[in-house]
Amino acid sequence: MKKNRVFSSAAFAIVTLLFGLNSQANAAQCGNGPGGFETWKQQFAGEARAKGIGGAGIAALQQTNYASATINADRSLHSFKLSLDQFLAKRGAPAIVSRGRSMKQRNAALFASIQQRYGVPPGPLIAIWGMETGFGSQRGNQNMLSSIATLAYDCRRPEYFTDQLYAALKLIDRGTLSGSQRGSMHGEIGQTQFLPKTMLEYGVGNLESASGALTSTANFLKAHGWRAGAGYQPGEPNFAAIEEWNAAQVYQKAIALMGRQIDGGE
């Protein structure tokens, strides 16, 4: 009996291993060029259906195309390697600060409401707004879903963008987004450039409007530990929330510096 039990356990392990290998073989496989994208799309659609993505999301996925411009942009992220001074100059920090102070005065009631609810002062929100889209003027003209699907297929960061793709498909199923939504090179949308998963978790209102985008950004920062009244420069408590917004250190420091200048500091 003991021998039979050992054999049965071994047989079960082999069957489990073979099942796992078969599942992996049937999973959507990443690629490094456009050649396998259509096959990947069909495989991914099957996985998406199994995870509960509905007809609208699947139909939108089927209309996506391989986004070569997105891949080219993803391979050319050089500005985050600049020094802080170089980065500020390249991004036009003085102009952002100058216009940001004007935007703060012009939208005083909105920023007061946001600060009262979320504890986030205008400076860092305006710095993010100016840095991301030039205060809403440059939101990108790429097909959002094609960009994200391409990055989910690409072998460089498939896990990260697969999560973004599922979030986008859920938002399409809900009617919050459409398959024709335009965005930036990596699929960011709205006036402060939310990726779909971030939008799903922290979006408040219409991200294409200034009020919706700024409120959503404040909601994100609060959810990542922002404390009302605490400082947000490097080494101060709220800088950690800015770090969660963007992983590039030079970007984080630029937001903190410009935010302080907009809020009235030097």
PDB file of C-alpha atoms in Angstrom:
ATOM      1  CA  MET A   1       0.000   0.000   0.000  1.00  0.00           C
ATOM      2  CA  LYS A   2       2.749   2.417   0.877  1.00  0.00           C
ATOM      3  CA  LYS A   3       4.469   1.800  -2.459  1.00  0.00           C
ATOM      4  CA  ASN A   4       1.221   2.459  -4.290  1.00  0.00           C
ATOM      5  CA  ARG A   5       0.678   5.699  -2.380  1.00  0.00           C
ATOM      6  CA  VAL A   6       4.170   6.881  -3.307  1.00  0.00           C
ATOM      7  CA  PHE A   7       3.555   6.005  -6.939  1.00  0.00           C
ATOM      8  CA  SER A   8       0.216   7.817  -6.922  1.00  0.00           C
ATOM      9  CA  SER A   9       1.828  10.964  -5.492  1.00  0.00           C
ATOM     10  CA  ALA A  10       4.545  10.883  -8.108  1.00  0.00           C
ATOM     11  CA  ALA A  11       2.030  10.325 -10.884  1.00  0.00           C
ATOM     12  CA  PHE A  12      -0.063  13.216  -9.606  1.00  0.00           C
ATOM     13  CA  ALA A  13       3.015  15.470  -9.579  1.00  0.00           C
ATOM     14  CA  ILE A  14       3.830  14.526 -13.181  1.00  0.00           C
ATOM     15  CA  VAL A  15       0.267  15.180 -14.330  1.00  0.00           C
ATOM     16  CA  THR A  16       0.294  18.537 -12.530  1.00  0.00           C
ATOM     17  CA  LEU A  17       3.604  19.465 -14.154  1.00  0.00           C
ATOM     18  CA  LEU A  18       2.370  18.517 -17.607  1.00  0.00           C
ATOM     19  CA  PHE A  19      -0.841  20.486 -17.073  1.00  0.00           C
ATOM     20  CA  GLY A  20       1.186  23.513 -16.019  1.00  0.00           C
ATOM     21  CA  LEU A  21       3.435  23.250 -19.048  1.00  0.00           C
ATOM     22  CA  ASN A  22       0.412  22.933 -21.312  1.00  0.00           C
ATOM     23  CA  SER A  23      -1.187  26.014 -19.716  1.00  0.00           C
ATOM     24  CA  GLN A  24       2.021  27.967 -20.267  1.00  0.00           C
ATOM     25  CA  ALA A  25       2.149  26.814 -23.867  1.00  0.00           C
ATOM     26  CA  ASN A  26      -1.388  28.056 -24.413  1.00  0.00           C
ATOM     27  CA  ALA A  27      -0.791  31.396 -22.657  1.00  0.00           C
ATOM     28  CA  ALA A  28      -0.361  34.501 -24.788  1.00  0.00           C
ATOM     29  CA  GLN A  29       3.336  34.728 -25.636  1.00  0.00           C
ATOM     30  CA  CYS A  30       5.194  38.039 -25.643  1.00  0.00           C
ATOM     31  CA  GLY A  31       7.180  39.166 -28.687  1.00  0.00           C
ATOM     32  CA  ASN A  32       9.749  41.713 -29.799  1.00  0.00           C
ATOM     33  CA  GLY A  33       8.241  42.841 -33.077  1.00  0.00           C
ATOM     34  CA  PRO A  34       4.954  43.135 -34.948  1.00  0.00           C
ATOM     35  CA  GLY A  35       5.098  39.628 -36.416  1.00  0.00           C
ATOM     36  CA  GLY A  36       3.379  37.825 -33.552  1.00  0.00           C
ATOM     37  CA  PHE A  37       1.004  40.537 -32.437  1.00  0.00           C
ATOM     38  CA  GLU A  38      -2.157  39.253 -34.141  1.00  0.00           C
ATOM     39  CA  THR A  39      -1.638  35.728 -32.790  1.00  0.00           C
ATOM     40  CA  TRP A  40      -0.939  37.110 -29.322  1.00  0.00           C
ATOM     41  CA  LYS A  41      -4.111  39.196 -29.545  1.00  0.00           C
ATOM     42  CA  GLN A  42      -6.273  36.130 -30.178  1.00  0.00           C
ATOM     43  CA  GLN A  43      -4.626  34.241 -27.336  1.00  0.00           C
ATOM     44  CA  PHE A  44      -5.007  37.180 -24.983  1.00  0.00           C
ATOM     45  CA  ALA A  45      -8.659  37.639 -25.936  1.00  0.00           C
ATOM     46  CA  GLY A  46      -9.325  34.077 -24.795  1.00  0.00           C
ATOM     47  CA  GLU A  47      -7.614  34.729 -21.476  1.00  0.00           C
ATOM     48  CA  ALA A  48      -9.516  38.000 -21.068  1.00  0.00           C
ATOM     49  CA  ARG A  49     -12.868  36.285 -21.636  1.00  0.00           C
ATOM     50  CA  ALA A  50     -11.957  33.706 -18.991  1.00  0.00           C
ATOM     51  CA  LYS A  51     -11.226  36.557 -16.558  1.00  0.00           C
ATOM     52  CA  GLY A  52     -14.629  38.129 -17.128  1.00  0.00           C
ATOM     53  CA  ILE A  53     -13.899  40.796 -19.730  1.00  0.00           C
ATOM     54  CA  GLY A  54     -17.095  41.422 -21.667  1.00  0.00           C
ATOM     55  CA  GLY A  55     -17.976  41.845 -25.288  1.00  0.00           C
ATOM     56  CA  ALA A  56     -17.221  45.551 -25.530  1.00  0.00           C
ATOM     57  CA  GLY A  57     -13.710  45.100 -24.164  1.00  0.00           C
ATOM     58  CA  ILE A  58     -12.975  42.090 -26.376  1.00  0.00           C
ATOM     59  CA  ALA A  59     -14.291  43.876 -29.469  1.00  0.00           C
ATOM     60  CA  ALA A  60     -12.104  46.888 -28.729  1.00  0.00           C
ATOM     61  CA  LEU A  61      -9.065  44.666 -28.217  1.00  0.00           C
ATOM     62  CA  GLN A  62      -9.641  43.032 -31.590  1.00  0.00           C
ATOM     63  CA  GLN A  63      -9.450  46.446 -33.270  1.00  0.00           C
ATOM     64  CA  THR A  64      -6.007  47.290 -31.860  1.00  0.00           C
ATOM     65  CA  ASN A  65      -2.903  47.547 -34.039  1.00  0.00           C
ATOM     66  CA  TYR A  66       0.763  47.106 -33.219  1.00  0.00           C
ATOM     67  CA  ALA A  67       1.975  50.571 -32.189  1.00  0.00           C
ATOM     68  CA  SER A  68       5.505  50.973 -33.544  1.00  0.00           C
ATOM     69  CA  ALA A  69       5.648  54.604 -32.367  1.00  0.00           C
ATOM     70  CA  THR A  70       4.983  53.451 -28.803  1.00  0.00           C
ATOM     71  CA  ILE A  71       7.795  50.896 -28.943  1.00  0.00           C
ATOM     72  CA  ASN A  72      10.189  53.495 -30.370  1.00  0.00           C
ATOM     73  CA  ALA A  73       9.277  55.906 -27.576  1.00  0.00           C
ATOM     74  CA  ASP A  74       9.630  53.196 -24.943  1.00  0.00           C
ATOM     75  CA  ARG A  75      13.183  52.524 -26.108  1.00  0.00           C
ATOM     76  CA  SER A  76      14.122  56.214 -26.069  1.00  0.00           C
ATOM     77  CA  LEU A  77      13.412  57.469 -22.537  1.00  0.00           C
ATOM     78  CA  HIS A  78      16.611  59.496 -22.222  1.00  0.00           C
ATOM     79  CA  SER A  79      15.418  62.617 -20.381  1.00  0.00           C
ATOM     80  CA  PHE A  80      15.161  60.825 -17.045  1.00  0.00           C
ATOM     81  CA  LYS A  81      18.939  60.274 -17.189  1.00  0.00           C
ATOM     82  CA  LEU A  82      19.653  64.031 -17.159  1.00  0.00           C
ATOM     83  CA  SER A  83      20.821  65.991 -14.124  1.00  0.00           C
ATOM     84  CA  LEU A  84      18.147  67.957 -12.263  1.00  0.00           C
ATOM     85  CA  ASP A  85      19.258  71.265 -13.800  1.00  0.00           C
ATOM     86  CA  GLN A  86      19.319  69.740 -17.290  1.00  0.00           C
ATOM     87  CA  PHE A  87      15.918  68.154 -16.771  1.00  0.00           C
ATOM     88  CA  LEU A  88      14.372  71.410 -15.528  1.00  0.00           C
ATOM     89  CA  ALA A  89      15.762  73.284 -18.515  1.00  0.00           C
ATOM     90  CA  LYS A  90      14.568  70.640 -20.984  1.00  0.00           C
ATOM     91  CA  ARG A  91      11.053  70.618 -19.508  1.00  0.00           C
ATOM     92  CA  GLY A  92      10.802  74.427 -19.362  1.00  0.00           C
ATOM     93  CA  ALA A  93      10.484  74.706 -15.595  1.00  0.00           C
ATOM     94  CA  PRO A  94      10.547  78.542 -15.403  1.00  0.00           C
ATOM     95  CA  ALA A  95       7.591  78.740 -17.791  1.00  0.00           C
ATOM     96  CA  ILE A  96       5.689  76.063 -15.865  1.00  0.00           C
ATOM     97  CA  VAL A  97       6.248  77.921 -12.592  1.00  0.00           C
ATOM     98  CA  SER A  98       5.274  81.294 -14.053  1.00  0.00           C
ATOM     99  CA  ARG A  99       2.113  80.018 -15.690  1.00  0.00           C
ATOM    100  CA  GLY A 100       1.427  77.778 -12.730  1.00  0.00           C
ATOM    101  CA  ARG A 101       1.220  80.755 -10.381  1.00  0.00           C
ATOM    102  CA  SER A 102      -1.307  82.320 -12.729  1.00  0.00           C
ATOM    103  CA  MET A 103      -3.316  79.087 -12.902  1.00  0.00           C
ATOM    104  CA  LYS A 104      -3.303  78.909  -9.099  1.00  0.00           C
ATOM    105  CA  GLN A 105      -4.905  82.353  -8.860  1.00  0.00           C
ATOM    106  CA  ARG A 106      -7.333  81.717 -11.697  1.00  0.00           C
ATOM    107  CA  ASN A 107      -8.567  78.451 -10.166  1.00  0.00           C
ATOM    108  CA  ALA A 108      -8.305  79.444  -6.510  1.00  0.00           C
ATOM    109  CA  ALA A 109     -11.704  78.017  -5.523  1.00  0.00           C
ATOM    110  CA  LEU A 110     -10.947  74.635  -7.119  1.00  0.00           C
ATOM    111  CA  PHE A 111      -7.561  74.324  -5.426  1.00  0.00           C
ATOM    112  CA  ALA A 112      -8.995  75.413  -2.071  1.00  0.00           C
ATOM    113  CA  SER A 113     -11.664  72.718  -2.352  1.00  0.00           C
ATOM    114  CA  ILE A 114      -9.103  70.055  -3.279  1.00  0.00           C
ATOM    115  CA  GLN A 115      -6.787  71.035  -0.428  1.00  0.00           C
ATOM    116  CA  GLN A 116      -9.627  70.976   2.082  1.00  0.00           C
ATOM    117  CA  ARG A 117     -10.693  67.482   0.991  1.00  0.00           C
ATOM    118  CA  TYR A 118      -7.338  65.813   0.298  1.00  0.00           C
ATOM    119  CA  GLY A 119      -4.791  67.951   2.143  1.00  0.00           C
ATOM    120  CA  VAL A 120      -2.703  68.501  -1.007  1.00  0.00           C
ATOM    121  CA  PRO A 121      -1.683  72.130  -1.695  1.00  0.00           C
ATOM    122  CA  PRO A 122      -1.823  73.596  -5.220  1.00  0.00           C
ATOM    123  CA  GLY A 123       1.940  73.645  -5.947  1.00  0.00           C
ATOM    124  CA  PRO A 124       2.695  69.963  -6.569  1.00  0.00           C
ATOM    125  CA  LEU A 125      -0.620  69.422  -8.372  1.00  0.00           C
ATOM    126  CA  ILE A 126       0.065  72.334 -10.701  1.00  0.00           C
ATOM    127  CA  ALA A 127       3.664  71.205 -11.250  1.00  0.00           C
ATOM    128  CA  ILE A 128       2.426  67.736 -12.263  1.00  0.00           C
ATOM    129  CA  TRP A 129      -0.264  69.273 -14.487  1.00  0.00           C
ATOM    130  CA  GLY A 130       2.259  71.513 -16.237  1.00  0.00           C
ATOM    131  CA  MET A 131       4.903  68.821 -16.550  1.00  0.00           C
ATOM    132  CA  GLU A 132       2.579  66.125 -17.850  1.00  0.00           C
ATOM    133  CA  THR A 133       0.513  67.965 -20.454  1.00  0.00           C
ATOM    134  CA  GLY A 134       1.416  71.669 -20.459  1.00  0.00           C
ATOM    135  CA  PHE A 135      -1.773  72.341 -18.449  1.00  0.00           C
ATOM    136  CA  GLY A 136      -3.909  70.144 -20.669  1.00  0.00           C
ATOM    137  CA  SER A 137      -2.633  71.339 -24.035  1.00  0.00           C
ATOM    138  CA  GLN A 138      -0.580  68.248 -24.980  1.00  0.00           C
ATOM    139  CA  ARG A 139      -2.443  65.066 -24.099  1.00  0.00           C
ATOM    140  CA  GLY A 140      -1.170  62.887 -26.933  1.00  0.00           C
ATOM    141  CA  ASN A 141      -2.797  61.597 -30.084  1.00  0.00           C
ATOM    142  CA  GLN A 142      -2.054  57.867 -29.961  1.00  0.00           C
ATOM    143  CA  ASN A 143      -4.727  55.199 -29.732  1.00  0.00           C
ATOM    144  CA  MET A 144      -4.646  54.415 -26.027  1.00  0.00           C
ATOM    145  CA  LEU A 145      -5.658  50.769 -26.296  1.00  0.00           C
ATOM    146  CA  SER A 146      -3.259  49.965 -29.150  1.00  0.00           C
ATOM    147  CA  SER A 147      -0.396  51.506 -27.176  1.00  0.00           C
ATOM    148  CA  ILE A 148      -1.153  49.501 -24.044  1.00  0.00           C
ATOM    149  CA  ALA A 149      -1.862  46.265 -25.917  1.00  0.00           C
ATOM    150  CA  THR A 150       1.445  46.624 -27.760  1.00  0.00           C
ATOM    151  CA  LEU A 151       3.322  47.117 -24.483  1.00  0.00           C
ATOM    152  CA  ALA A 152       1.512  44.151 -22.903  1.00  0.00           C
ATOM    153  CA  TYR A 153       2.627  42.027 -25.871  1.00  0.00           C
ATOM    154  CA  ASP A 154       6.194  43.386 -25.882  1.00  0.00           C
ATOM    155  CA  CYS A 155       8.664  41.264 -23.887  1.00  0.00           C
ATOM    156  CA  ARG A 156      10.249  44.226 -22.071  1.00  0.00           C
ATOM    157  CA  ARG A 157       7.568  44.782 -19.381  1.00  0.00           C
ATOM    158  CA  PRO A 158       4.642  42.474 -20.183  1.00  0.00           C
ATOM    159  CA  GLU A 159       3.456  41.893 -16.598  1.00  0.00           C
ATOM    160  CA  TYR A 160       3.134  45.596 -15.811  1.00  0.00           C
ATOM    161  CA  PHE A 161       1.279  46.464 -18.995  1.00  0.00           C
ATOM    162  CA  THR A 162      -0.881  43.345 -18.896  1.00  0.00           C
ATOM    163  CA  ASP A 163      -2.342  44.755 -15.678  1.00  0.00           C
ATOM    164  CA  GLN A 164      -2.868  48.080 -17.459  1.00  0.00           C
ATOM    165  CA  LEU A 165      -4.538  46.340 -20.389  1.00  0.00           C
ATOM    166  CA  TYR A 166      -6.995  44.469 -18.170  1.00  0.00           C
ATOM    167  CA  ALA A 167      -7.846  47.744 -16.433  1.00  0.00           C
ATOM    168  CA  ALA A 168      -8.418  49.459 -19.790  1.00  0.00           C
ATOM    169  CA  LEU A 169     -10.704  46.655 -20.965  1.00  0.00           C
ATOM    170  CA  LYS A 170     -12.701  46.851 -17.726  1.00  0.00           C
ATOM    171  CA  LEU A 171     -13.131  50.596 -18.188  1.00  0.00           C
ATOM    172  CA  ILE A 172     -14.283  50.040 -21.764  1.00  0.00           C
ATOM    173  CA  ASP A 173     -16.791  47.424 -20.573  1.00  0.00           C
ATOM    174  CA  ARG A 174     -18.122  49.992 -18.080  1.00  0.00           C
ATOM    175  CA  GLY A 175     -18.412  52.648 -20.754  1.00  0.00           C
ATOM    176  CA  THR A 176     -15.914  54.915 -18.973  1.00  0.00           C
ATOM    177  CA  LEU A 177     -13.462  54.665 -21.882  1.00  0.00           C
ATOM    178  CA  SER A 178     -13.843  53.764 -25.539  1.00  0.00           C
ATOM    179  CA  GLY A 179     -11.568  51.837 -27.844  1.00  0.00           C
ATOM    180  CA  SER A 180     -10.935  55.059 -29.763  1.00  0.00           C
ATOM    181  CA  GLN A 181      -9.650  56.960 -26.700  1.00  0.00           C
ATOM    182  CA  ARG A 182      -6.560  59.014 -27.553  1.00  0.00           C
ATOM    183  CA  GLY A 183      -3.596  59.306 -25.223  1.00  0.00           C
ATOM    184  CA  SER A 184       0.158  59.548 -24.967  1.00  0.00           C
ATOM    185  CA  MET A 185       2.760  57.069 -26.152  1.00  0.00           C
ATOM    186  CA  HIS A 186       2.396  54.649 -23.233  1.00  0.00           C
ATOM    187  CA  GLY A 187      -1.389  54.904 -23.074  1.00  0.00           C
ATOM    188  CA  GLU A 188      -1.600  57.685 -20.484  1.00  0.00           C
ATOM    189  CA  ILE A 189      -4.794  59.716 -20.674  1.00  0.00           C
ATOM    190  CA  GLY A 190      -6.226  62.947 -19.317  1.00  0.00           C
ATOM    191  CA  GLN A 191      -4.763  66.239 -18.193  1.00  0.00           C
ATOM    192  CA  THR A 192      -2.398  64.664 -15.662  1.00  0.00           C
ATOM    193  CA  GLN A 193      -1.801  61.442 -17.625  1.00  0.00           C
ATOM    194  CA  PHE A 194      -3.287  58.510 -15.747  1.00  0.00           C
ATOM    195  CA  LEU A 195      -2.668  54.962 -16.873  1.00  0.00           C
ATOM    196  CA  PRO A 196      -5.840  52.822 -16.885  1.00  0.00           C
ATOM    197  CA  LYS A 197      -5.120  50.898 -13.676  1.00  0.00           C
ATOM    198  CA  THR A 198      -4.457  54.148 -11.809  1.00  0.00           C
ATOM    199  CA  MET A 199      -7.625  55.605 -13.298  1.00  0.00           C
ATOM    200  CA  LEU A 200      -9.584  52.536 -12.213  1.00  0.00           C
ATOM    201  CA  GLU A 201      -8.302  52.835  -8.643  1.00  0.00           C
ATOM    202  CA  TYR A 202      -8.061  56.598  -8.076  1.00  0.00           C
ATOM    203  CA  GLY A 203      -9.961  58.391 -10.841  1.00  0.00           C
ATOM    204  CA  VAL A 204     -12.518  60.969  -9.690  1.00  0.00           C
ATOM    205  CA  GLY A 205     -14.712  62.403 -12.421  1.00  0.00           C
ATOM    206  CA  ASN A 206     -13.647  63.166 -15.975  1.00  0.00           C
ATOM    207  CA  LEU A 207      -9.849  63.052 -16.338  1.00  0.00           C
ATOM    208  CA  GLU A 208     -10.055  65.079 -19.560  1.00  0.00           C
ATOM    209  CA  SER A 209     -11.248  68.063 -17.493  1.00  0.00           C
ATOM    210  CA  ALA A 210      -8.892  70.071 -15.294  1.00  0.00           C
ATOM    211  CA  SER A 211     -11.029  69.613 -12.196  1.00  0.00           C
ATOM    212  CA  GLY A 212     -11.358  65.853 -12.646  1.00  0.00           C
ATOM    213  CA  ALA A 213      -7.664  65.360 -13.390  1.00  0.00           C
ATOM    214  CA  LEU A 214      -6.426  67.513 -10.503  1.00  0.00           C
ATOM    215  CA  THR A 215      -8.894  65.989  -8.045  1.00  0.00           C
ATOM    216  CA  SER A 216      -7.865  62.493  -9.139  1.00  0.00           C
ATOM    217  CA  THR A 217      -4.185  63.381  -8.739  1.00  0.00           C
ATOM    218  CA  ALA A 218      -4.805  64.645  -5.220  1.00  0.00           C
ATOM    219  CA  ASN A 219      -6.767  61.473  -4.467  1.00  0.00           C
ATOM    220  CA  PHE A 220      -3.805  59.392  -5.665  1.00  0.00           C
ATOM    221  CA  LEU A 221      -1.344  61.327  -3.500  1.00  0.00           C
ATOM    222  CA  LYS A 222      -3.548  61.075  -0.419  1.00  0.00           C
ATOM    223  CA  ALA A 223      -3.990  57.345  -0.958  1.00  0.00           C
ATOM    224  CA  HIS A 224      -0.199  57.034  -1.043  1.00  0.00           C
ATOM    225  CA  GLY A 225       0.313  58.645   2.326  1.00  0.00           C
ATOM    226  CA  TRP A 226       0.049  62.401   1.787  1.00  0.00           C
ATOM    227  CA  ARG A 227      -0.434  64.159   5.131  1.00  0.00           C
ATOM    228  CA  ALA A 228      -2.079  67.584   5.264  1.00  0.00           C
ATOM    229  CA  GLY A 229       0.328  70.273   6.386  1.00  0.00           C
ATOM    230  CA  ALA A 230       3.490  68.177   6.101  1.00  0.00           C
ATOM    231  CA  GLY A 231       6.329  69.184   3.787  1.00  0.00           C
ATOM    232  CA  TYR A 232       6.865  67.638   0.369  1.00  0.00           C
ATOM    233  CA  GLN A 233      10.528  68.356  -0.360  1.00  0.00           C
ATOM    234  CA  PRO A 234      13.094  65.508  -0.471  1.00  0.00           C
ATOM    235  CA  GLY A 235      13.477  64.168   3.058  1.00  0.00           C
ATOM    236  CA  GLU A 236      10.082  65.503   4.177  1.00  0.00           C
ATOM    237  CA  PRO A 237       7.064  63.230   4.838  1.00  0.00           C
ATOM    238  CA  ASN A 238       5.047  63.894   1.686  1.00  0.00           C
ATOM    239  CA  PHE A 239       7.910  63.423  -0.744  1.00  0.00           C
ATOM    240  CA  ALA A 240       7.231  59.676  -0.524  1.00  0.00           C
ATOM    241  CA  ALA A 241       3.811  60.229  -2.134  1.00  0.00           C
ATOM    242  CA  ILE A 242       5.449  62.133  -5.009  1.00  0.00           C
ATOM    243  CA  GLU A 243       7.840  59.189  -5.426  1.00  0.00           C
ATOM    244  CA  GLU A 244       4.824  56.950  -5.973  1.00  0.00           C
ATOM    245  CA  TRP A 245       3.574  59.180  -8.802  1.00  0.00           C
ATOM    246  CA  ASN A 246       6.688  58.666 -10.947  1.00  0.00           C
ATOM    247  CA  ALA A 247       9.665  56.374 -10.381  1.00  0.00           C
ATOM    248  CA  ALA A 248      12.283  58.702 -11.919  1.00  0.00           C
ATOM    249  CA  GLN A 249      14.201  60.544  -9.193  1.00  0.00           C
ATOM    250  CA  VAL A 250      14.884  63.578 -11.374  1.00  0.00           C
ATOM    251  CA  TYR A 251      11.144  63.903 -12.073  1.00  0.00           C
ATOM    252  CA  GLN A 252      10.299  63.620  -8.377  1.00  0.00           C
ATOM    253  CA  LYS A 253      12.761  66.356  -7.415  1.00  0.00           C
ATOM    254  CA  ALA A 254      11.541  68.593 -10.236  1.00  0.00           C
ATOM    255  CA  ILE A 255       7.920  68.323  -9.059  1.00  0.00           C
ATOM    256  CA  ALA A 256       8.908  69.129  -5.475  1.00  0.00           C
ATOM    257  CA  LEU A 257      11.034  72.116  -6.520  1.00  0.00           C
ATOM    258  CA  MET A 258       8.508  73.603  -8.942  1.00  0.00           C
ATOM    259  CA  GLY A 259       5.669  72.943  -6.498  1.00  0.00           C
ATOM    260  CA  ARG A 260       7.457  74.902  -3.783  1.00  0.00           C
ATOM    261  CA  GLN A 261       8.074  77.813  -6.159  1.00  0.00           C
ATOM    262  CA  ILE A 262       4.425  77.841  -7.258  1.00  0.00           C
ATOM    263  CA  ASP A 263       3.272  77.734  -3.646  1.00  0.00           C
ATOM    264  CA  GLY A 264       5.330  80.829  -2.916  1.00  0.00           C
ATOM    265  CA  GLY A 265       8.670  79.461  -1.798  1.00  0.00           C
ATOM    266  CA  GLU A 266      12.066  79.886  -3.445  1.00  0.00           C
TER     267      GLU A 266
END
